[in-house]
Tab-separated table of C-alpha atoms and ligand atoms in Angstrom:
chain	number	residue	atom	x	y	z
A	1107	MET	CA	-30.681	-23.312	9.617
A	1108	SER	CA	-27.822	-21.910	11.600
A	1109	THR	CA	-25.551	-19.391	10.027
A	1110	ALA	CA	-22.047	-20.437	9.548
A	1111	ARG	CA	-19.488	-18.302	11.672
A	1112	THR	CA	-16.135	-17.069	10.551
A	1113	ARG	CA	-13.242	-15.091	12.512
A	1114	ALA	CA	-12.407	-11.528	11.691
A	1115	VAL	CA	-10.295	-8.748	13.346
A	1116	ARG	CA	-12.675	-5.917	13.774
A	1117	LEU	CA	-12.525	-2.264	14.828
A	1118	THR	CA	-15.616	-2.260	17.064
A	1119	ARG	CA	-15.376	1.308	18.201
A	1120	TRP	CA	-13.388	4.324	17.519
A	1121	GLY	CA	-10.100	4.355	19.914
A	1122	GLY	CA	-10.727	0.986	20.952
A	1123	PRO	CA	-8.362	-1.842	19.998
A	1124	PRO	CA	-8.947	-4.340	17.177
A	1125	VAL	CA	-10.414	-7.520	18.425
A	1126	LEU	CA	-10.453	-11.010	16.905
A	1127	THR	CA	-14.126	-12.080	17.036
A	1128	GLU	CA	-16.647	-14.267	15.122
A	1129	VAL	CA	-19.059	-12.871	12.497
A	1130	ALA	CA	-21.747	-14.386	10.283
A	1131	ARG	CA	-20.198	-15.871	7.014
A	1132	PRO	CA	-21.471	-13.442	4.398
A	1133	ALA	CA	-23.344	-14.926	1.295
A	1134	PRO	CA	-22.503	-13.096	-2.099
A	1135	THR	CA	-25.494	-11.773	-3.865
A	1136	GLY	CA	-25.738	-10.061	-7.349
A	1137	GLU	CA	-22.115	-9.354	-8.627
A	1138	GLU	CA	-20.415	-9.978	-5.323
A	1139	VAL	CA	-17.681	-12.677	-4.893
A	1140	LEU	CA	-16.642	-14.410	-1.695
A	1141	VAL	CA	-12.973	-14.854	-1.346
A	1142	GLN	CA	-11.406	-17.451	1.247
A	1143	VAL	CA	-8.520	-15.262	2.655
A	1144	GLU	CA	-5.046	-17.012	2.467
A	1145	ALA	CA	-2.975	-13.792	3.617
A	1146	ALA	CA	-3.655	-10.145	4.525
A	1147	GLY	CA	-0.902	-7.543	4.655
A	1148	LEU	CA	-0.631	-5.069	7.605
A	1149	CYS	CA	-0.150	-1.361	6.487
A	1150	ARG	CA	0.600	1.894	8.374
A	1151	SER	CA	-2.646	3.181	7.027
A	1152	ASP	CA	-4.240	0.532	9.156
A	1153	LEU	CA	-2.735	2.124	12.417
A	1154	HIS	CA	-4.157	5.340	11.135
A	1155	VAL	CA	-7.499	3.728	11.057
A	1156	ILE	CA	-7.136	2.140	14.301
A	1157	ASP	CA	-5.971	5.320	15.973
A	1158	ALA	CA	-8.459	7.600	14.345
A	1159	ARG	CA	-10.578	9.787	16.598
A	1160	PRO	CA	-14.568	9.441	16.222
A	1161	GLY	CA	-15.703	11.316	13.274
A	1162	ALA	CA	-12.110	11.650	11.891
A	1163	LEU	CA	-12.879	9.038	9.002
A	1164	PRO	CA	-15.943	8.640	6.896
A	1165	TYR	CA	-16.488	5.204	8.061
A	1166	ARG	CA	-18.795	3.446	10.360
A	1167	THR	CA	-17.683	0.876	13.116
A	1168	PRO	CA	-17.874	-2.072	13.515
A	1169	PHE	CA	-16.049	-3.311	10.363
A	1170	THR	CA	-13.289	-5.704	9.719
A	1171	LEU	CA	-9.734	-4.367	8.991
A	1172	GLY	CA	-7.338	-5.353	6.272
A	1173	HIS	CA	-6.947	-3.843	2.698
A	1174	GLU	CA	-4.002	-5.986	1.280
A	1175	ILE	CA	-5.533	-9.279	0.412
A	1176	ALA	CA	-4.762	-12.651	-1.441
A	1177	GLY	CA	-7.068	-15.716	-1.346
A	1178	ARG	CA	-9.166	-18.133	-3.350
A	1179	VAL	CA	-12.610	-17.547	-4.840
A	1180	VAL	CA	-15.154	-19.921	-2.956
A	1181	GLU	CA	-18.631	-18.524	-3.946
A	1182	ARG	CA	-19.948	-15.998	-6.529
A	1183	GLY	CA	-23.174	-14.260	-6.618
A	1184	PRO	CA	-25.734	-15.060	-9.562
A	1185	ARG	CA	-24.367	-12.028	-11.558
A	1186	ALA	CA	-20.744	-12.159	-10.789
A	1187	ALA	CA	-18.031	-11.922	-13.500
A	1188	GLY	CA	-14.290	-12.331	-13.404
A	1189	PRO	CA	-12.136	-15.212	-11.726
A	1190	ALA	CA	-14.290	-18.637	-11.361
A	1191	VAL	CA	-14.653	-20.553	-8.054
A	1192	GLY	CA	-11.396	-21.971	-7.201
A	1193	GLU	CA	-9.305	-19.402	-8.795
A	1194	ARG	CA	-6.649	-17.849	-6.599
A	1195	VAL	CA	-6.601	-13.963	-6.445
A	1196	VAL	CA	-5.494	-10.699	-4.979
A	1197	VAL	CA	-8.140	-8.104	-4.270
A	1198	TYR	CA	-7.743	-4.555	-5.755
A	1199	GLY	CA	-8.120	-2.299	-2.693
A	1200	PRO	CA	-9.678	1.148	-3.789
A	1201	TRP	CA	-13.299	0.403	-4.297
A	1202	GLY	CA	-14.689	3.435	-6.084
A	1203	CYS	CA	-18.147	3.835	-7.507
A	1204	GLY	CA	-17.462	1.468	-10.515
A	1205	ARG	CA	-19.145	3.870	-12.883
A	1206	CYS	CA	-17.399	7.225	-13.217
A	1207	ALA	CA	-14.724	7.947	-15.879
A	1208	ARG	CA	-11.776	7.168	-13.464
A	1209	CYS	CA	-13.408	3.851	-12.474
A	1210	GLY	CA	-14.044	3.067	-16.086
A	1211	ALA	CA	-10.418	3.490	-16.674
A	1212	GLY	CA	-9.349	1.104	-13.710
A	1213	ALA	CA	-8.307	4.215	-11.633
A	1214	GLU	CA	-10.704	3.528	-8.625
A	1215	ASN	CA	-8.032	5.052	-6.504
A	1216	TYR	CA	-9.026	8.464	-8.109
A	1217	CYS	CA	-12.592	7.769	-8.184
A	1218	ASP	CA	-14.526	10.887	-9.303
A	1219	ARG	CA	-17.458	10.082	-6.812
A	1220	ARG	CA	-15.184	9.662	-3.718
A	1221	ALA	CA	-16.880	12.596	-1.938
A	1222	VAL	CA	-20.157	11.061	-2.517
A	1223	LEU	CA	-19.036	7.767	-1.139
A	1224	ASP	CA	-17.515	9.420	1.900
A	1225	ARG	CA	-20.761	11.509	2.316
A	1226	ASP	CA	-22.828	8.234	2.295
A	1227	ARG	CA	-20.186	6.691	4.564
A	1228	ALA	CA	-20.123	3.867	2.165
A	1229	GLY	CA	-16.450	3.192	2.828
A	1230	THR	CA	-13.444	3.362	0.355
A	1231	GLY	CA	-12.482	-0.322	0.196
A	1232	ALA	CA	-11.798	-3.435	2.052
A	1233	GLY	CA	-10.870	-2.806	5.598
A	1234	LEU	CA	-11.670	0.908	5.070
A	1235	GLY	CA	-15.221	1.178	6.154
A	1236	ARG	CA	-16.040	-2.031	4.472
A	1237	ASP	CA	-15.374	-5.347	5.888
A	1238	GLY	CA	-11.765	-6.250	5.103
A	1239	GLY	CA	-9.418	-9.154	4.776
A	1240	MET	CA	-8.068	-9.709	8.280
A	1241	ALA	CA	-10.485	-12.478	8.369
A	1242	ASP	CA	-11.185	-16.022	7.208
A	1243	VAL	CA	-13.288	-14.728	4.288
A	1244	VAL	CA	-13.935	-11.420	2.627
A	1245	LEU	CA	-16.970	-10.215	0.344
A	1246	VAL	CA	-15.741	-8.341	-2.568
A	1247	PRO	CA	-18.472	-6.203	-4.390
A	1248	SER	CA	-17.541	-7.253	-7.889
A	1249	GLY	CA	-15.315	-9.647	-9.785
A	1250	ARG	CA	-13.655	-6.571	-11.529
A	1251	LEU	CA	-11.720	-6.112	-8.270
A	1252	LEU	CA	-10.076	-9.414	-8.513
A	1253	VAL	CA	-6.686	-10.192	-10.305
A	1254	PRO	CA	-5.621	-13.857	-10.912
A	1255	VAL	CA	-2.229	-14.865	-9.177
A	1256	GLY	CA	-1.817	-18.488	-10.314
A	1257	ASP	CA	0.512	-20.406	-7.796
A	1258	LEU	CA	2.063	-17.131	-6.497
A	1259	ALA	CA	2.510	-17.747	-2.600
A	1260	ALA	CA	-0.104	-15.991	-0.595
A	1261	ASP	CA	2.297	-14.028	1.676
A	1262	GLN	CA	4.066	-12.753	-1.803
A	1263	ALA	CA	0.856	-11.966	-3.372
A	1264	ALA	CA	-1.067	-10.026	-0.650
A	1265	PRO	CA	1.517	-7.229	-0.248
A	1266	LEU	CA	1.388	-6.570	-4.055
A	1267	THR	CA	-2.188	-5.172	-3.713
A	1268	ASP	CA	-1.057	-2.189	-1.466
A	1269	ALA	CA	2.727	-1.988	-0.823
A	1270	GLY	CA	3.767	-3.228	-4.308
A	1271	LEU	CA	0.972	-1.308	-6.128
A	1272	THR	CA	1.464	1.948	-4.331
A	1273	ALA	CA	5.412	1.774	-4.904
A	1274	HIS	CA	4.845	0.866	-8.495
A	1275	HIS	CA	2.363	3.874	-8.982
A	1276	ALA	CA	4.781	6.296	-7.325
A	1277	VAL	CA	7.676	5.171	-9.545
A	1278	HIS	CA	5.437	5.318	-12.671
A	1279	THR	CA	4.276	8.639	-11.734
A	1280	ALA	CA	7.945	9.932	-11.845
A	1281	ALA	CA	8.956	7.618	-14.758
A	1282	ARG	CA	9.970	10.539	-17.150
A	1283	SER	CA	12.641	11.841	-14.774
A	1284	LEU	CA	14.096	8.325	-14.298
A	1285	ALA	CA	16.259	8.179	-17.325
A	1286	ASP	CA	19.624	6.692	-17.725
A	1287	GLY	CA	22.180	8.673	-15.657
A	1288	SER	CA	19.331	9.893	-13.382
A	1289	ASN	CA	19.460	9.623	-9.555
A	1290	VAL	CA	16.539	8.540	-7.351
A	1291	VAL	CA	16.533	8.892	-3.627
A	1292	VAL	CA	14.102	6.522	-1.674
A	1293	LEU	CA	13.269	7.786	1.715
A	1294	GLY	CA	12.093	5.016	4.029
A	1295	VAL	CA	12.826	1.433	3.153
A	1296	GLY	CA	9.989	-0.378	4.738
A	1297	GLY	CA	7.052	-2.482	3.365
A	1298	LEU	CA	6.699	-0.036	0.406
A	1299	GLY	CA	10.354	1.401	0.132
A	1300	HIS	CA	11.924	-1.951	-0.299
A	1301	LEU	CA	9.500	-2.767	-3.157
A	1302	ALA	CA	10.201	0.662	-4.737
A	1303	VAL	CA	13.863	-0.271	-4.733
A	1304	ARG	CA	13.208	-3.499	-6.260
A	1305	ILE	CA	10.718	-2.006	-8.906
A	1306	LEU	CA	13.099	0.921	-9.677
A	1307	ARG	CA	15.962	-1.812	-10.429
A	1308	ALA	CA	13.621	-3.996	-12.497
A	1309	THR	CA	12.007	-1.133	-14.611
A	1310	THR	CA	14.323	1.956	-14.716
A	1311	PRO	CA	17.991	2.558	-15.462
A	1312	ALA	CA	18.175	5.096	-12.524
A	1313	ARG	CA	20.739	4.930	-9.715
A	1314	VAL	CA	18.992	4.260	-6.337
A	1315	LEU	CA	20.080	5.883	-3.325
A	1316	ALA	CA	18.248	4.765	0.121
A	1317	VAL	CA	17.912	6.604	3.430
A	1318	ASP	CA	16.449	5.199	6.625
A	1319	VAL	CA	16.859	5.561	10.316
A	1320	ARG	CA	17.462	1.716	10.735
A	1321	GLU	CA	20.677	-0.170	9.807
A	1322	GLY	CA	18.530	-3.103	9.083
A	1323	ALA	CA	16.529	-1.282	6.647
A	1324	LEU	CA	19.661	-0.147	4.787
A	1325	ALA	CA	20.762	-3.742	4.713
A	1326	LEU	CA	17.410	-4.725	3.021
A	1327	ALA	CA	17.694	-1.862	0.539
A	1328	GLU	CA	20.942	-3.177	-0.495
A	1329	GLU	CA	19.525	-6.840	-0.883
A	1330	CYS	CA	16.888	-5.136	-3.076
A	1331	GLY	CA	19.492	-3.593	-5.312
A	1332	ALA	CA	20.125	-0.010	-3.925
A	1333	HIS	CA	23.510	1.354	-5.254
A	1334	PHE	CA	23.968	3.184	-2.134
A	1335	GLY	CA	22.366	3.554	1.436
A	1336	THR	CA	22.958	5.814	4.274
A	1337	LEU	CA	21.291	6.737	7.689
A	1338	LEU	CA	19.314	9.836	8.194
A	1339	ARG	CA	21.695	12.176	9.847
A	1340	PRO	CA	22.185	16.090	9.794
A	1341	ASP	CA	24.599	15.955	7.046
A	1342	THR	CA	22.657	13.376	4.746
A	1343	ALA	CA	21.869	15.936	2.242
A	1344	GLU	CA	25.578	16.687	1.663
A	1345	VAL	CA	26.449	12.984	1.537
A	1346	LEU	CA	23.788	12.252	-1.123
A	1347	ARG	CA	25.070	15.267	-3.177
A	1348	GLY	CA	28.569	13.835	-2.881
A	1349	ARG	CA	27.249	10.640	-4.274
A	1350	THR	CA	25.659	12.554	-7.245
A	1351	ASP	CA	28.426	14.736	-8.292
A	1352	GLY	CA	26.784	17.547	-6.742
A	1353	ALA	CA	23.561	17.387	-8.775
A	1354	GLY	CA	21.333	15.945	-6.078
A	1355	ALA	CA	18.307	13.891	-6.738
A	1356	ASP	CA	16.362	13.869	-9.928
A	1357	VAL	CA	13.535	12.146	-8.150
A	1358	VAL	CA	12.914	11.780	-4.316
A	1359	LEU	CA	10.222	9.119	-3.322
A	1360	ASP	CA	9.239	9.756	0.195
A	1361	PHE	CA	7.612	6.839	1.746
A	1362	VAL	CA	7.744	8.403	5.231
A	1363	GLY	CA	6.257	11.793	4.325
A	1364	GLY	CA	7.338	13.140	7.903
A	1365	PRO	CA	9.036	16.519	8.743
A	1366	SER	CA	12.535	15.145	8.602
A	1367	SER	CA	12.276	13.247	5.480
A	1368	LEU	CA	10.504	16.273	3.550
A	1369	GLU	CA	13.264	18.609	4.993
A	1370	LEU	CA	15.806	16.218	3.509
A	1371	ALA	CA	13.884	15.952	0.305
A	1372	VAL	CA	13.796	19.708	-0.363
A	1373	ALA	CA	17.598	19.974	0.547
A	1374	VAL	CA	18.510	17.190	-1.905
A	1375	LEU	CA	16.344	17.895	-4.968
A	1376	ARG	CA	17.932	18.711	-8.230
A	1377	ALA	CA	16.448	21.865	-9.917
A	1378	GLY	CA	13.747	20.426	-12.382
A	1379	GLY	CA	13.219	17.344	-10.332
A	1380	GLU	CA	10.169	15.468	-8.852
A	1381	LEU	CA	9.051	14.943	-5.328
A	1382	ALA	CA	6.575	12.174	-4.748
A	1383	VAL	CA	5.229	12.213	-1.354
A	1384	VAL	CA	3.834	8.711	-0.691
A	1385	GLY	CA	3.881	8.432	3.210
A	1386	SER	CA	1.428	10.044	5.386
A	1387	GLY	CA	3.936	10.949	8.239
A	1388	GLY	CA	2.414	14.351	9.084
A	1389	GLY	CA	5.103	16.483	7.314
A	1390	GLU	CA	4.579	19.297	5.083
A	1391	VAL	CA	6.396	21.283	2.404
A	1392	ALA	CA	5.755	24.797	1.172
A	1393	VAL	CA	5.055	25.282	-2.426
A	1394	ARG	CA	5.752	28.801	-3.126
A	1395	LYS	CA	8.013	31.035	-5.466
A	1396	PRO	CA	10.571	31.940	-4.178
A	1397	GLY	CA	10.745	29.264	-1.869
A	1398	ALA	CA	12.771	26.264	-0.433
A	1399	LEU	CA	11.753	23.840	-3.278
A	1400	PRO	CA	14.356	24.346	-6.365
A	1401	PRO	CA	12.939	25.904	-9.537
A	1402	GLY	CA	11.129	23.427	-11.853
A	1403	THR	CA	10.286	20.954	-9.023
A	1404	ARG	CA	7.309	18.841	-9.723
A	1405	VAL	CA	5.525	17.535	-6.534
A	1406	SER	CA	2.903	14.575	-6.581
A	1407	LEU	CA	0.941	13.008	-3.933
A	1408	PRO	CA	0.414	9.544	-5.491
A	1409	PHE	CA	-2.256	7.359	-3.892
A	1410	TRP	CA	-2.455	3.680	-4.110
A	1411	GLY	CA	-2.595	2.561	-7.792
A	1412	THR	CA	-4.763	1.500	-10.745
A	1413	LEU	CA	-6.038	-1.877	-11.629
A	1414	PRO	CA	-3.913	-2.138	-14.820
A	1415	GLU	CA	-0.960	-1.267	-12.633
A	1416	LEU	CA	-1.809	-4.039	-10.295
A	1417	GLU	CA	-1.863	-6.503	-13.118
A	1418	ARG	CA	1.642	-5.254	-14.022
A	1419	VAL	CA	2.767	-5.656	-10.578
A	1420	VAL	CA	1.361	-9.298	-10.318
A	1421	ALA	CA	2.992	-10.148	-13.603
A	1422	LEU	CA	6.371	-8.825	-12.241
A	1423	ALA	CA	6.191	-10.928	-9.292
A	1424	ARG	CA	4.993	-14.019	-11.237
A	1425	GLU	CA	8.169	-13.530	-13.435
A	1426	GLY	CA	10.223	-13.538	-10.131
A	1427	ALA	CA	11.268	-9.817	-10.597
A	1428	LEU	CA	9.458	-8.690	-7.408
A	1429	ARG	CA	10.023	-10.550	-4.166
A	1430	VAL	CA	8.524	-9.324	-1.134
A	1431	GLU	CA	10.211	-9.444	2.147
A	1432	THR	CA	7.762	-10.374	4.680
A	1433	GLU	CA	7.172	-11.356	8.263
A	1434	THR	CA	4.236	-13.755	8.690
A	1435	PHE	CA	1.923	-13.782	11.755
A	1436	ALA	CA	-1.035	-15.925	12.714
A	1437	LEU	CA	-4.439	-14.159	12.231
A	1438	SER	CA	-4.815	-14.811	15.935
A	1439	SER	CA	-1.646	-12.908	16.486
A	1440	ALA	CA	-2.871	-9.808	14.920
A	1441	PRO	CA	-2.565	-7.546	18.056
A	1442	GLU	CA	1.376	-8.562	18.412
A	1443	ALA	CA	1.876	-7.795	14.551
A	1444	ILE	CA	0.070	-4.379	14.995
A	1445	GLU	CA	2.248	-3.310	17.961
A	1446	ARG	CA	5.452	-4.676	16.006
A	1447	LEU	CA	4.452	-2.548	12.987
A	1448	ARG	CA	3.781	0.498	15.299
A	1449	ALA	CA	7.298	0.077	16.912
A	1450	GLY	CA	8.943	-0.156	13.359
A	1451	ALA	CA	10.191	-3.476	14.140
A	1452	VAL	CA	9.017	-5.367	11.139
A	1453	ARG	CA	11.357	-6.266	8.438
A	1454	GLY	CA	9.621	-5.703	5.107
A	1455	ARG	CA	5.944	-6.290	5.478
A	1456	ALA	CA	3.947	-7.849	8.082
A	1457	VAL	CA	1.380	-10.473	6.691
A	1458	LEU	CA	-1.361	-12.127	8.556
A	1459	VAL	CA	-2.174	-15.884	7.758
A	1460	PRO	CA	-5.303	-17.394	9.002
A	1461	ASP	CA	-4.310	-20.175	11.618
B	2857	FEH	C1	-5.416	3.498	2.216
B	2857	FEH	C2	-6.526	3.921	2.590
B	2857	FEH	C3	-6.380	5.336	3.005
B	2857	FEH	C4	-5.244	6.010	3.123
B	2857	FEH	C5	-3.968	5.218	2.745
B	2857	FEH	C6	-4.183	4.074	2.284
B	2857	FEH	C7	-2.833	3.486	1.650
B	2857	FEH	O1	-2.435	2.513	2.620
B	2857	FEH	C8	-3.161	2.819	0.353
B	2857	FEH	O2	-1.924	2.449	-0.012
B	2858	ZN	ZN1	-2.235	0.528	2.976
B	2859	ZN	ZN1	-15.916	6.132	-9.484
């Protein structure tokens, strides 16, 4: 009996280019669920995976890329639970052990057994050592990892699982400092930053001040509801303090995480404020006393988000409170999309759609 073939964008060797190739269509067993992919978002972390040196990541090549997935359930293993065949879903991306206390609470992004999974090179999720969603189909280990999306458009749904969820988790982590009259600075208004602006305006009373190096990104920030936007320049800290009556930022959400964004964060933080470093841009900030960080600063390194938060993000989108700015590309144009993202030339989130 011939095995059906499907297409996938795969990393076949470390340091090599992703290639669109054919793979055997997987058949779900046990609790597994097979999802027909309708859209897969492209993330800066995909670039980190693609560019990783051999041995830098605890994954074995070859595997299919893509950890931001929306689609339709097409087949279920005999012990599968969750959404039925035919239901449209998004895939929760952090695949933990499924058994520890964190996973039991839906926080597989903080699985207690991550080190064991890494040691066993089991992969940390779709497109992250396990076959992902830049493909025609994706095999999901369990129905617990699926969230129904109803008739939400696929290009709107897929980015919710990473860009939306990560932005929501970062905002939620700093929620106690986002009271009425507070000021929040969003550094980087790309795939995650623009959704953070929308989530801040939809769920908090804080004044939102956005910073980016691109005029287009500031225009997007304004469309998403930012109260103020400014380009990153040597005097940006003074400009932001001027806009906050000298107090500075109660919260800084740094979606870049690079040297210059963190330098600005330290310069603009209010005493007793919060710094959430979300982006992995290679910057660092010394946490010491006395030091550059103002007294009382709380620093967090939020990572992805929890299943309950993903359900909340999907609900916000289905209520129309969270529209994602996307640029769609055909699956076969994945290399072009990857290079556009690398060049910072994508408005909002790049989303691949099987052609
Ligand atoms: C995923 C996997 C590894 C590192 C970072 C990420 C983020 O894209 C998740 O939001
Ligand atoms: Zn990501
Ligand atoms: Zn776990």
